[in-house]
Every structure is written in C-alpha cells, then in structure tokens.
Coordinates of C-alpha atoms in Angstrom, one line a residue:
M1 CA 53.5 228.9 83.3
R2 CA 54.0 232.0 81.8
R3 CA 56.4 231.0 79.1
R4 CA 54.1 228.1 78.6
D5 CA 50.9 230.3 78.2
L6 CA 52.6 232.6 75.9
L7 CA 53.6 230.3 73.6
S8 CA 50.4 228.7 73.7
L9 CA 49.3 232.6 73.4
I10 CA 51.2 233.3 69.8
S11 CA 49.5 230.3 68.1
L12 CA 46.4 231.4 68.7
S13 CA 44.2 233.4 66.6
L14 CA 44.9 236.9 65.8
P15 CA 42.4 239.0 68.7
P16 CA 44.0 238.1 71.5
L17 CA 47.8 239.2 70.3
L18 CA 46.2 242.5 69.1
F19 CA 43.3 243.4 71.4
D20 CA 42.7 244.0 75.1
S21 CA 42.6 240.7 76.8
P22 CA 44.4 238.8 80.3
F23 CA 47.1 237.8 78.2
R24 CA 47.8 241.0 76.7
S25 CA 50.6 241.3 79.8
L26 CA 52.4 238.2 79.1
L27 CA 53.9 239.9 75.8
H28 CA 55.8 242.6 78.0
A29 CA 58.0 241.8 80.6
A30 CA 57.4 244.6 83.4
P31 CA 60.1 247.3 83.9
A32 CA 63.2 247.1 86.2
A33 CA 62.1 248.6 89.9
G34 CA 63.0 252.3 89.8
G35 CA 61.5 252.7 86.0
E36 CA 65.2 252.0 84.7
Q37 CA 65.9 248.7 82.6
D38 CA 69.8 247.3 81.6
A39 CA 70.2 245.4 78.1
D40 CA 72.8 244.2 75.3
V41 CA 71.3 245.9 72.9
V42 CA 68.7 248.5 72.9
I43 CA 66.3 249.3 69.7
I44 CA 64.3 252.3 69.6
G45 CA 61.6 252.1 67.3
G46 CA 59.5 249.0 66.7
G47 CA 58.9 248.9 62.7
L48 CA 60.6 246.2 60.6
G49 CA 63.9 247.4 60.6
G50 CA 63.1 247.6 64.4
C51 CA 61.9 243.5 64.7
A52 CA 64.7 242.9 62.6
A53 CA 67.2 244.2 64.7
A54 CA 65.8 242.4 67.9
L55 CA 65.3 239.5 66.8
A56 CA 68.9 239.1 65.0
A57 CA 70.3 240.1 68.5
A58 CA 68.3 238.4 70.6
R59 CA 68.7 235.2 68.3
T60 CA 72.6 235.4 69.7
G61 CA 71.6 235.4 73.2
C62 CA 71.9 239.1 74.0
R63 CA 69.5 241.1 76.3
V64 CA 67.2 242.9 74.0
V65 CA 64.8 245.7 74.7
L66 CA 63.2 247.1 71.5
T67 CA 60.2 250.0 72.0
E68 CA 57.5 251.3 69.8
E69 CA 55.4 254.3 69.7
T70 CA 52.0 252.9 68.9
D71 CA 50.8 249.2 70.1
W72 CA 51.4 247.2 66.5
L73 CA 54.8 246.4 65.8
G74 CA 55.7 246.5 62.0
G75 CA 55.5 250.1 61.1
Q76 CA 54.8 250.3 57.5
V77 CA 53.7 246.9 57.2
S78 CA 51.3 247.3 60.0
S79 CA 50.9 250.5 61.7
Q80 CA 51.0 252.4 58.5
A81 CA 49.0 249.8 56.9
V82 CA 51.3 249.9 53.5
P83 CA 51.5 246.2 51.8
P84 CA 54.7 245.7 50.5
D85 CA 56.9 247.0 48.0
E86 CA 59.0 244.2 46.9
H87 CA 61.2 243.3 44.0
Y88 CA 59.9 240.6 41.3
Q89 CA 62.7 238.4 42.5
I90 CA 62.0 238.5 46.0
E91 CA 60.7 235.0 46.2
T92 CA 64.1 233.3 45.3
S93 CA 66.4 235.9 45.9
G94 CA 67.2 239.4 47.2
C95 CA 66.1 239.5 50.8
T96 CA 67.6 237.6 54.2
A97 CA 66.4 234.0 55.4
S98 CA 64.3 236.0 58.2
Y99 CA 63.0 238.3 55.9
R100 CA 61.4 235.3 54.1
E101 CA 60.5 233.8 57.7
L102 CA 58.0 236.6 58.4
R103 CA 56.6 236.2 54.9
S104 CA 55.8 232.7 55.3
A105 CA 54.7 233.4 58.7
I106 CA 51.9 235.5 57.1
R107 CA 50.9 233.1 54.8
E108 CA 50.8 230.4 57.5
Y109 CA 48.9 232.6 59.6
Y110 CA 45.9 233.0 56.6
R111 CA 46.2 229.0 56.0
Q112 CA 45.7 228.3 59.6
H113 CA 43.5 231.2 60.6
M114 CA 41.8 231.9 58.1
P115 CA 38.7 230.6 55.8
L116 CA 40.6 230.5 52.9
T117 CA 39.3 228.8 49.5
A118 CA 40.9 224.9 48.8
V119 CA 42.4 226.8 45.6
A120 CA 44.1 229.6 47.7
H121 CA 44.8 226.9 50.6
G122 CA 47.1 225.4 47.8
T123 CA 48.6 228.1 46.5
K124 CA 52.2 228.3 47.4
N125 CA 53.1 231.6 47.0
L126 CA 49.6 233.0 48.0
N127 CA 48.8 236.5 47.6
P128 CA 46.3 237.2 50.0
G129 CA 45.0 240.3 48.1
G130 CA 46.0 239.4 44.4
G131 CA 47.1 243.1 45.0
S132 CA 49.7 244.1 41.8
V133 CA 52.2 246.3 43.6
S134 CA 53.2 243.2 45.6
R135 CA 53.6 239.0 45.1
I136 CA 52.1 239.1 49.0
C137 CA 49.9 242.0 50.1
H138 CA 47.8 241.3 53.3
E139 CA 46.1 242.6 56.0
P140 CA 48.3 245.0 58.6
R141 CA 46.5 242.6 61.4
V142 CA 48.6 239.8 60.2
A143 CA 51.6 241.4 59.7
V144 CA 51.5 242.1 63.7
A145 CA 50.4 238.1 64.6
A146 CA 53.5 237.1 62.5
L147 CA 55.8 239.5 63.9
Y148 CA 55.0 238.3 67.1
K149 CA 55.6 234.5 66.2
L150 CA 59.1 235.1 65.1
L151 CA 60.0 236.8 68.2
G152 CA 58.0 235.7 70.7
P153 CA 60.6 232.6 72.0
H154 CA 63.0 235.5 72.9
I155 CA 59.7 237.0 75.0
A156 CA 59.2 233.8 76.2
S157 CA 63.2 233.3 77.1
G158 CA 63.4 236.4 78.6
N159 CA 66.4 237.7 76.3
L160 CA 63.2 240.5 74.8
T161 CA 61.5 242.9 76.1
I162 CA 59.0 245.3 74.3
L163 CA 58.2 248.5 75.1
L164 CA 54.8 249.3 73.4
N165 CA 53.5 253.1 73.7
H166 CA 56.6 254.4 74.3
R167 CA 59.1 256.8 72.2
P168 CA 61.8 258.1 73.5
I169 CA 62.2 261.3 75.0
A170 CA 65.5 262.1 75.9
A171 CA 69.2 260.3 75.8
Q172 CA 72.6 260.8 77.9
T173 CA 75.6 260.7 76.3
D174 CA 79.3 260.7 77.7
G175 CA 81.5 262.6 74.4
D176 CA 81.0 260.4 71.9
K177 CA 79.3 257.2 73.2
V178 CA 75.5 257.0 74.1
L179 CA 74.8 255.9 78.1
N180 CA 70.6 255.8 77.6
V181 CA 67.8 257.1 76.2
T182 CA 64.9 258.0 78.3
C183 CA 61.1 257.0 77.1
Q184 CA 57.9 257.9 77.8
N185 CA 54.6 256.1 77.9
H186 CA 52.1 257.7 75.8
W187 CA 49.2 256.8 78.1
T188 CA 50.3 256.7 81.9
G189 CA 53.3 259.0 81.3
E190 CA 55.6 256.9 83.0
K191 CA 59.7 257.4 82.5
I192 CA 62.1 254.6 82.3
E193 CA 65.8 254.9 81.8
L194 CA 66.7 252.5 79.1
S195 CA 71.0 251.5 79.4
G196 CA 73.1 249.5 77.0
T197 CA 76.0 248.5 75.3
S198 CA 74.7 249.2 72.2
F199 CA 71.6 251.4 70.7
I200 CA 70.0 251.3 67.5
D201 CA 67.6 254.0 65.9
A202 CA 65.2 252.4 63.9
T203 CA 62.9 255.2 64.6
E204 CA 60.3 256.2 61.3
T205 CA 62.5 259.8 61.4
G206 CA 65.6 259.6 63.3
E207 CA 64.3 260.8 66.5
L208 CA 67.6 259.2 68.5
L209 CA 69.7 261.6 66.4
P210 CA 69.0 264.7 67.5
L211 CA 68.1 263.9 70.9
T212 CA 72.1 262.3 70.8
G213 CA 73.9 264.8 69.5
T214 CA 74.3 262.6 66.6
E215 CA 75.5 264.6 63.2
Y216 CA 72.5 263.7 60.3
V217 CA 71.2 265.9 57.5
T218 CA 66.9 266.1 56.4
G219 CA 65.8 267.0 52.6
F220 CA 67.5 267.8 49.0
E221 CA 71.7 267.3 49.6
A222 CA 73.7 270.1 47.7
Q223 CA 75.2 268.7 43.7
S224 CA 78.2 270.2 45.2
E225 CA 78.2 267.8 48.2
T226 CA 77.4 264.8 46.2
N227 CA 77.5 265.2 43.1
E228 CA 74.4 263.2 42.1
P229 CA 73.2 264.6 38.6
H230 CA 70.0 264.8 39.9
A231 CA 70.7 267.3 43.1
P232 CA 70.1 271.0 43.3
A233 CA 72.6 273.5 43.4
K234 CA 72.1 274.4 46.7
A235 CA 71.2 272.4 49.6
Q236 CA 67.3 271.9 50.3
P237 CA 66.7 270.9 53.9
N238 CA 63.3 271.3 54.6
N239 CA 62.6 269.7 51.0
H240 CA 61.1 265.6 52.2
Q241 CA 59.4 263.5 50.2
A242 CA 55.9 263.8 50.6
A243 CA 54.1 261.2 53.4
T244 CA 50.9 259.9 53.8
W245 CA 48.2 258.4 55.9
C246 CA 47.1 255.4 54.5
F247 CA 43.9 253.8 54.6
P248 CA 41.9 250.8 54.2
I249 CA 38.8 250.5 52.6
Q250 CA 35.9 247.7 51.3
Y251 CA 33.4 247.8 48.9
I252 CA 30.0 246.2 49.7
E253 CA 27.3 246.7 47.0
G254 CA 24.1 248.2 47.9
G255 CA 25.3 249.7 51.2
D256 CA 26.1 253.6 52.1
F257 CA 28.5 254.0 54.4
T258 CA 29.2 257.9 53.5
I259 CA 31.2 259.2 56.3
P260 CA 30.3 262.6 57.4
K261 CA 32.3 265.9 55.1
P262 CA 35.5 266.6 56.9
E263 CA 36.4 269.7 58.3
Q264 CA 38.9 270.7 55.0
Y265 CA 36.5 268.5 52.7
D266 CA 36.6 272.3 50.6
F267 CA 39.8 272.9 50.8
W268 CA 41.0 269.7 49.8
Q269 CA 38.6 268.8 47.6
A270 CA 40.1 272.3 45.4
Y271 CA 43.4 271.4 46.1
V272 CA 45.9 271.6 42.9
P273 CA 49.3 270.0 44.2
P274 CA 51.6 273.0 43.5
L275 CA 54.7 271.4 42.1
K276 CA 57.4 272.5 38.9
P277 CA 56.7 270.7 36.2
A278 CA 53.1 270.8 37.1
W279 CA 50.5 267.9 38.2
P280 CA 47.6 267.8 35.5
G281 CA 45.0 269.5 37.6
K282 CA 43.0 268.9 41.0
I283 CA 44.8 266.1 43.4
F284 CA 41.2 264.4 43.6
S285 CA 41.0 263.1 40.5
W286 CA 42.1 259.6 38.6
T287 CA 44.7 261.4 36.7
Y288 CA 47.9 262.0 37.9
S289 CA 51.5 262.6 37.2
N290 CA 53.2 259.4 35.5
P291 CA 56.6 259.2 38.0
S292 CA 58.9 258.5 35.0
T293 CA 57.5 260.7 32.2
L294 CA 55.6 263.2 34.6
Q295 CA 52.8 263.6 31.6
P296 CA 49.0 263.2 33.0
R297 CA 48.1 259.6 33.4
T298 CA 45.0 258.2 34.2
L299 CA 43.8 254.8 36.1
A300 CA 40.7 253.1 36.5
F301 CA 39.2 252.7 39.4
D302 CA 36.2 250.5 39.8
P303 CA 35.3 248.4 43.1
Q304 CA 32.1 246.9 41.7
K305 CA 34.4 244.9 38.8
E306 CA 37.8 245.1 40.7
A307 CA 39.4 246.5 37.2
A308 CA 43.1 246.7 37.2
G309 CA 44.1 250.3 38.6
W310 CA 44.0 251.9 41.3
W311 CA 41.9 249.3 43.4
L312 CA 43.5 246.1 42.4
Y313 CA 46.8 248.3 43.3
R314 CA 47.4 247.7 46.4
R315 CA 44.1 245.2 47.2
I316 CA 44.8 243.5 50.5
A317 CA 42.1 241.2 50.9
A318 CA 40.5 239.6 47.6
A319 CA 37.4 238.4 48.6
K320 CA 37.3 235.7 46.2
N321 CA 40.3 233.8 48.0
F322 CA 38.3 233.5 50.9
L323 CA 34.9 231.0 51.8
P324 CA 31.5 232.7 50.5
G325 CA 30.4 235.1 53.4
A326 CA 33.7 235.3 55.0
Y327 CA 34.3 238.9 53.5
P328 CA 31.4 240.5 52.1
G329 CA 34.2 242.5 49.9
S330 CA 37.7 242.9 49.0
I331 CA 39.5 245.1 50.7
S332 CA 42.0 247.9 49.1
L333 CA 44.2 249.9 50.6
V334 CA 44.7 253.7 50.3
N335 CA 48.2 254.7 49.1
W336 CA 48.1 256.9 46.4
P337 CA 48.7 260.1 44.7
Q338 CA 45.6 261.3 45.8
N339 CA 46.9 261.5 49.2
D340 CA 50.2 262.3 49.5
Y341 CA 50.9 265.1 51.7
L342 CA 52.2 268.3 50.5
E343 CA 51.7 270.9 52.9
G344 CA 54.7 270.7 55.5
N345 CA 56.8 268.1 57.2
F346 CA 56.2 265.8 59.8
Y347 CA 59.6 266.6 61.8
D348 CA 62.3 269.0 62.6
V349 CA 59.3 271.2 63.0
P350 CA 57.9 273.3 66.4
G351 CA 55.3 270.6 68.2
E352 CA 52.0 272.7 67.4
E353 CA 53.0 273.0 63.3
Q354 CA 53.9 269.5 63.3
Q355 CA 50.2 268.7 65.1
K356 CA 48.6 270.9 62.1
H357 CA 50.3 269.0 59.6
F358 CA 49.2 265.5 60.9
H359 CA 46.0 266.4 61.0
G360 CA 45.9 268.0 57.8
A361 CA 47.5 265.1 56.5
K362 CA 44.4 263.0 57.7
Q363 CA 42.1 265.3 56.7
L364 CA 43.6 264.5 53.1
S365 CA 42.5 260.8 53.0
L366 CA 39.0 261.1 55.5
S367 CA 38.2 264.0 52.5
L368 CA 39.5 261.4 49.4
M369 CA 37.4 258.8 51.2
Y370 CA 34.6 261.5 51.1
W371 CA 35.0 262.6 47.5
M372 CA 35.1 259.0 46.7
Q373 CA 31.9 258.4 47.9
T374 CA 30.0 261.3 46.8
E375 CA 31.9 262.8 43.5
A376 CA 34.3 260.7 42.4
P377 CA 33.1 259.6 38.6
R378 CA 32.6 256.2 38.1
P379 CA 32.8 254.4 34.7
D380 CA 29.1 254.3 33.9
G381 CA 28.4 257.9 34.1
G382 CA 27.5 258.6 37.7
T383 CA 29.2 259.8 40.6
G384 CA 31.0 258.2 43.7
W385 CA 30.2 255.0 45.7
K386 CA 28.2 254.8 48.8
G387 CA 28.9 251.4 48.9
L388 CA 32.8 252.1 49.8
R389 CA 34.0 251.9 53.8
L390 CA 36.0 252.4 56.2
C391 CA 37.6 249.6 57.9
P392 CA 38.5 250.2 61.7
E393 CA 38.7 246.6 62.4
V394 CA 41.7 246.2 59.6
S395 CA 43.5 249.1 60.8
G396 CA 43.1 248.9 64.7
T397 CA 42.1 252.3 64.9
E398 CA 38.3 254.0 65.6
D399 CA 38.8 256.5 62.8
G400 CA 39.8 253.8 60.2
L401 CA 42.6 255.5 59.0
A402 CA 46.3 253.8 60.0
K403 CA 47.6 254.0 62.9
Y404 CA 50.7 256.1 62.1
P405 CA 51.5 258.2 59.2
Y406 CA 53.3 256.5 56.0
I407 CA 57.0 258.7 56.4
R408 CA 59.0 257.7 53.1
E409 CA 62.2 260.5 54.4
S410 CA 63.5 260.5 57.5
R411 CA 66.5 262.1 59.3
R412 CA 69.7 260.1 57.8
I413 CA 72.9 259.8 59.6
R414 CA 76.2 261.4 58.7
A415 CA 77.6 258.3 57.8
R416 CA 81.2 256.2 57.5
F417 CA 79.7 256.3 53.8
T418 CA 76.9 257.4 52.4
V419 CA 75.5 255.9 49.0
F420 CA 74.3 258.1 46.2
E421 CA 72.4 258.3 43.4
Q422 CA 75.4 257.4 40.9
H423 CA 76.2 254.0 42.7
I424 CA 73.0 252.5 42.5
S425 CA 71.1 254.4 38.9
K426 CA 71.5 253.0 36.0
D427 CA 72.0 255.7 33.7
A428 CA 74.7 257.0 35.9
R429 CA 76.1 253.5 36.0
M430 CA 76.3 253.1 32.0
Q431 CA 77.5 256.8 31.9
E432 CA 80.5 256.1 34.6
T433 CA 81.2 252.4 33.2
G434 CA 80.8 252.7 29.5
L435 CA 78.5 249.6 29.9
D436 CA 75.5 248.3 28.3
A437 CA 72.3 248.1 29.9
D438 CA 72.2 244.8 30.0
E439 CA 75.6 244.4 31.4
V440 CA 76.0 247.4 33.8
K441 CA 75.7 246.9 37.3
A442 CA 75.2 248.8 40.6
A443 CA 78.5 250.0 42.5
A444 CA 80.0 246.5 44.3
F445 CA 80.7 248.0 48.2
H446 CA 83.1 245.8 50.1
D447 CA 81.9 246.2 53.5
T448 CA 78.4 244.9 52.1
V449 CA 75.8 243.7 54.3
G450 CA 72.8 242.8 52.3
V451 CA 71.1 243.7 48.8
G452 CA 68.2 245.5 47.6
S453 CA 66.4 246.3 44.3
Y454 CA 63.9 249.3 44.1
R455 CA 63.5 252.0 41.6
L456 CA 65.1 255.2 42.7
D457 CA 61.5 256.4 43.5
L458 CA 60.7 259.9 45.0
H459 CA 57.1 260.8 45.7
P460 CA 55.8 264.8 45.1
S461 CA 58.1 266.8 47.6
T462 CA 56.8 269.7 50.3
E463 CA 58.9 272.3 48.2
G464 CA 57.4 271.4 45.2
D465 CA 59.3 268.9 43.4
N466 CA 57.2 266.5 41.0
Y467 CA 58.2 262.8 40.7
I468 CA 61.8 262.2 40.3
D469 CA 61.7 258.3 39.2
L470 CA 64.8 256.8 37.6
A471 CA 65.3 253.2 36.8
S472 CA 68.5 251.2 39.1
L473 CA 69.7 248.5 39.4
P474 CA 70.3 245.8 41.9
F475 CA 72.1 247.4 45.0
E476 CA 74.0 246.9 48.0
I477 CA 73.7 247.8 51.5
P478 CA 77.4 249.0 53.2
L479 CA 77.7 248.8 56.3
G480 CA 79.8 251.7 56.4
A481 CA 76.1 253.5 55.6
L482 CA 74.3 252.3 58.8
I483 CA 77.3 254.0 61.2
P484 CA 77.5 257.4 62.2
Q485 CA 80.5 259.1 61.8
R486 CA 81.8 259.9 65.2
M487 CA 78.9 258.2 67.6
K488 CA 80.5 255.0 68.6
N489 CA 77.9 252.6 69.6
L490 CA 74.9 254.4 68.0
Y491 CA 73.7 252.3 64.7
A492 CA 71.1 252.9 62.0
G493 CA 68.3 250.5 61.8
C494 CA 66.2 251.7 59.1
K495 CA 65.8 254.6 56.1
N496 CA 67.4 256.8 58.5
L497 CA 71.1 255.3 57.4
G498 CA 73.8 257.0 55.3
V499 CA 71.7 257.8 52.1
T500 CA 70.7 261.0 50.3
H501 CA 67.6 262.1 49.5
L502 CA 67.6 260.9 46.3
S503 CA 69.1 257.3 47.3
N504 CA 67.1 257.2 49.6
G505 CA 64.2 255.7 47.6
C506 CA 66.1 253.1 46.6
Y507 CA 66.9 252.1 50.1
R508 CA 63.2 252.7 52.0
L509 CA 61.1 249.9 51.5
H510 CA 60.4 246.7 53.0
P511 CA 62.8 244.0 52.3
V512 CA 65.9 246.5 52.2
E513 CA 64.2 248.1 55.5
W514 CA 64.3 244.7 57.1
N515 CA 67.6 243.6 55.9
I516 CA 69.3 247.4 57.9
G517 CA 67.6 246.4 61.0
E518 CA 69.4 242.9 60.9
S519 CA 72.6 243.5 59.8
A520 CA 72.2 246.7 62.4
G521 CA 71.1 244.0 65.4
M522 CA 73.9 241.7 64.2
L523 CA 76.3 244.6 64.4
A524 CA 75.1 245.1 67.9
A525 CA 75.2 242.0 69.3
H526 CA 78.4 241.1 67.5
C527 CA 80.2 244.3 69.3
H528 CA 78.5 243.3 72.6
E529 CA 80.6 239.6 72.1
Q530 CA 83.9 241.3 70.9
K531 CA 83.8 244.1 73.3
C532 CA 84.6 246.7 70.8
N533 CA 82.4 249.0 68.5
G534 CA 81.1 249.1 64.8
E535 CA 83.9 251.9 64.0
A536 CA 86.7 248.7 64.8
I537 CA 84.9 246.6 62.7
H538 CA 84.2 248.2 60.2
S539 CA 87.7 250.0 59.5
S540 CA 89.4 246.4 60.2
P541 CA 89.7 244.2 57.3
E542 CA 90.2 241.0 59.3
K543 CA 86.9 242.0 61.6
L544 CA 85.0 243.0 58.9
A545 CA 85.4 239.5 56.6
A546 CA 84.4 237.9 60.4
F547 CA 81.5 239.9 60.3
Q548 CA 80.0 239.5 56.8
K549 CA 81.0 235.7 57.2
R550 CA 78.6 235.7 59.9
L551 CA 75.9 237.4 58.8
E552 CA 76.2 235.4 55.6
Q553 CA 76.4 232.0 58.0
S554 CA 72.9 233.4 59.6
G555 CA 70.8 233.7 55.8
V556 CA 71.9 237.2 54.8
Q557 CA 72.6 237.4 51.1
L558 CA 75.7 239.9 50.7
H559 CA 75.6 239.9 46.9
W560 CA 73.5 239.8 44.2

C-alpha cells in the first residue's frame, strides 16, 4: 500500500512533494535501528551530480543512500535556484540520456500541472521562462518534482533511501578505504552512520575530502604545477571564484513591495569590487566588466517591457506562456555580477568566518533588491521599481532568497588525472596542434566517460582577479578525473573532480555535473558488482573498455 501511495504521489501536483503533508514520510525510508545504515553505494550531496549518481546506481539494482543538506534535491537547479546553463546543441547532443529525461520531465510537469496557453503547451521544446541563458529556463521547485519523478520508482522499491536535511560531520577510514560517514540531521541533531562499499562525494564544496583525509586542492594552482597559460606564478589556495546568493523576482505593475532597508545596505551601495583589471565602478550599476574584453559593458533592465538584458537573461517564468491571471507577472532569477560575493570564502575557514560570509552574501543580495526597488535608474529617467517583489513561494524560503548559495568552485580531488586549461582552451589547442580554428578539437581522453561544452568561464575571484573568460572546445570527461590518487573507494560526483581553478570554469555547469555524477554512480555500482575499485578499472584497458561500453549502453555519450 505504501509503495502504491508513493507512486500516486509522484504523479500529483507540486505542493505535496515540497511542503509538509502526511505523505512526506513516504519519500524517505526510516534509518536502520541504532542510527546506522548500510548500503552498496553511499552518496553524500543531493545536487545534480548526487541525484544522477543515485539514479544510475539504483537502476543497476544497488542499494543506495543519498543525503542532502537542504530539504530540496537538485542543488544548483533547485536549492540554489540557477536555471540551467547549457550549450547550444543540448536538445540533440552533448549530454546523457538521463539528463534528457530530466529536461523532459520538467517540460511535462508544466504541461500536466500548469495553466499553459495552447501555443506554449504545443511547443515541443518548451522554454517556460523564455530566458536567454538556456533553452529550458524554469522555476526551481519544478526541478524538484521532476527529480522525484525519476527517483520515485527506486524509492518505492526500497533500493534508494533519501535523507534530507543531513550533512556529513565525520568519517572513519582504514588506510586508503572509507568505512563509513556520519551525517547529522540539521533540525533534530540526530546522527546516522552510513556504511557502504563505495562512497561518492557530491557535496557542493567537497566536504568528504577533509573528513576522509583525501588529498585535495583549492583555489588557483601555480603555473609551475599545471603549465596553464593563465595560471599565476605562485599558487593561490584561497583565491576562489565568487559565490552568489541567488533570488527570484517578479514584477507587478502598480504594486509596492519595497523591503525594509537591509542592515548592510550602505556598505554594499557604495561597494566597488576590488579587482584587477579594475571594475568600471560601483557594483550596483547596470554597467559591469565585459567578461571577454574586461571593458565596461551596459545591459538594459526593464521589467515593465521585459526587454532584452538583465531581466530577460534568466527569466524563469514568462507570463505570456500561461493563461491570463495565472501569473500576475513574469519571474526572473537574479544571478548577476551585481550579487557576486567577493569578500571571502565559504569553506576551509573557521565556522564563525563562514557564517560571516554567508550573512554577507545574503545581505548583498537583499541590498541589491532594495537598490532595484528604490534607486536603480530606469529607462524613463526615474529611479526604482516598487513593483518588484521577492518570491518566497518560488524559492521555498521565508526571506525569498535561494535555500543555498551558488558556489562555483569546490575543493577538488588530487586525481589520477587532472584536466588543464590546455586540454580544452581553443587558443591553447590551436597553438599546440597548429590547426585552424575550424579544425581544432579538445584533447581526446582514452578513458572518457562523458562529454560537455561550455566556455572557460571564471567569475571575479576573492583575491582580486576580474573575469577570466576564454573560448573553449567541446570536451570529454576523463574517468581518471573522478578517482583520487590514493583513496580506493571514494569518487568525485560533481565539480570536485580533478580539474583546476581554470578548467573548472567548463566543468561546473548543469549537464556536465549531471554526467559526472551519473558516471560516478555507474562506476560505484560496477565496482560493487565486479568486487573491485575504480583504480583497477582505470588501470586495465580491458576493464575500462567494458565499463565504457556499459556507459554507452545506458545512454552516456562518450565522444563528440
């Protein structure tokens, strides 16, 4: 009866999935007695990589436990509220079959449960928000429902246990092997010890790496280590890409939704990003540094006309796609240079400093909202849009900000293989190969387990670098980048793989993170079945070929 009820729940509308209800407990199997639970694959972190890993492993019949620090699965696509950043071929190529399932589930949710116009309903490649950043800009809460649709059958079968509001606090190892990870419930304080054959770190900041003693790197590597053309002479471990506390906004003509003046508003209103080359002025401005040229660039902002520019860039709900009255106004997502936080890092710092930066990032975003409502210049010569409102019903929070900050750069494993700038940069590859721009390709990896495509895109950093934005080439994901140099049964499941500060700019986006997680989940399942570890598969041509064949059979594209 419980399984039948669960499957019915998954087909229902969104609110029962995301808010308190009698059905909520059906989504999470009870932990084993004594605060312990054993599984074949333990995945810590329920972002896109973690969900993809759980789906891949569960589909093989493995027993899987997936934990998530917040109460929403999906990471950057949901709790961080970032609509997908994807390449132009995404509808037909350059991602896994299961990632296409996720995108289809998002579109089908809108068709089945939302009051679309007839035109929008009949659009094959529906883009609910019509945002310019992606071909499928959508509300974060819909991604959560879509993920449960994919994962639901495995929850019902008992193969998958999901523990929300749990974060890792300790781990036990034996030499080069992880034995268990202890997680704590954020609300109750209760602890659970998770044991397994394989462990996947799919946390946003590589939390398992220090807990397990796995060697890792942070920040900007030295050129002497990587030979990357754009790396500095000396390593800068504390130099991280800016993090951003995103938030959705809606414009309702004639309304007044002005929030109270944030406590740090005066600081942020006067703030000039301390960067080299110099930022063009105050952070609260419609003018910013063009990422590719670093020259001043001005984009329009007009929520009344919904003109191209900042409003259209990440619009996640276009009112015109829905029946009249369904949405009192369109909704856009603020993930802009204006709320990139540069005053410090969110991990590998003392707890008090971390909380200071969390609070500061939230204050920056709230201050930006207040500035837009009260002081921002309008095209008509006036100032401020009082009709802008925060959307707590979209973000799932009381304050209207995302549940979790968008952290672009994680701790990264010291991997069996590391992807460098020169493997994927268009200019570097042209120089190395002597080929013209229309002939050159990214480096081919014999151990490829997936593909991706995105510019080598780094936001301003916490130690003063302005944008680093370079043309890249469609690339492959090497298996060696998912496997630590020493640890035998721990694998990277997201942007904590073997990349550098520079190459991370390509490997951190939605479809790539999903592919990384899916391949890590399949690797963990394969190792469990074969009674071996990832190093054994990676070092054997025969075993590697067999694993790659299995990936292809499951819908993972290995080459462009």
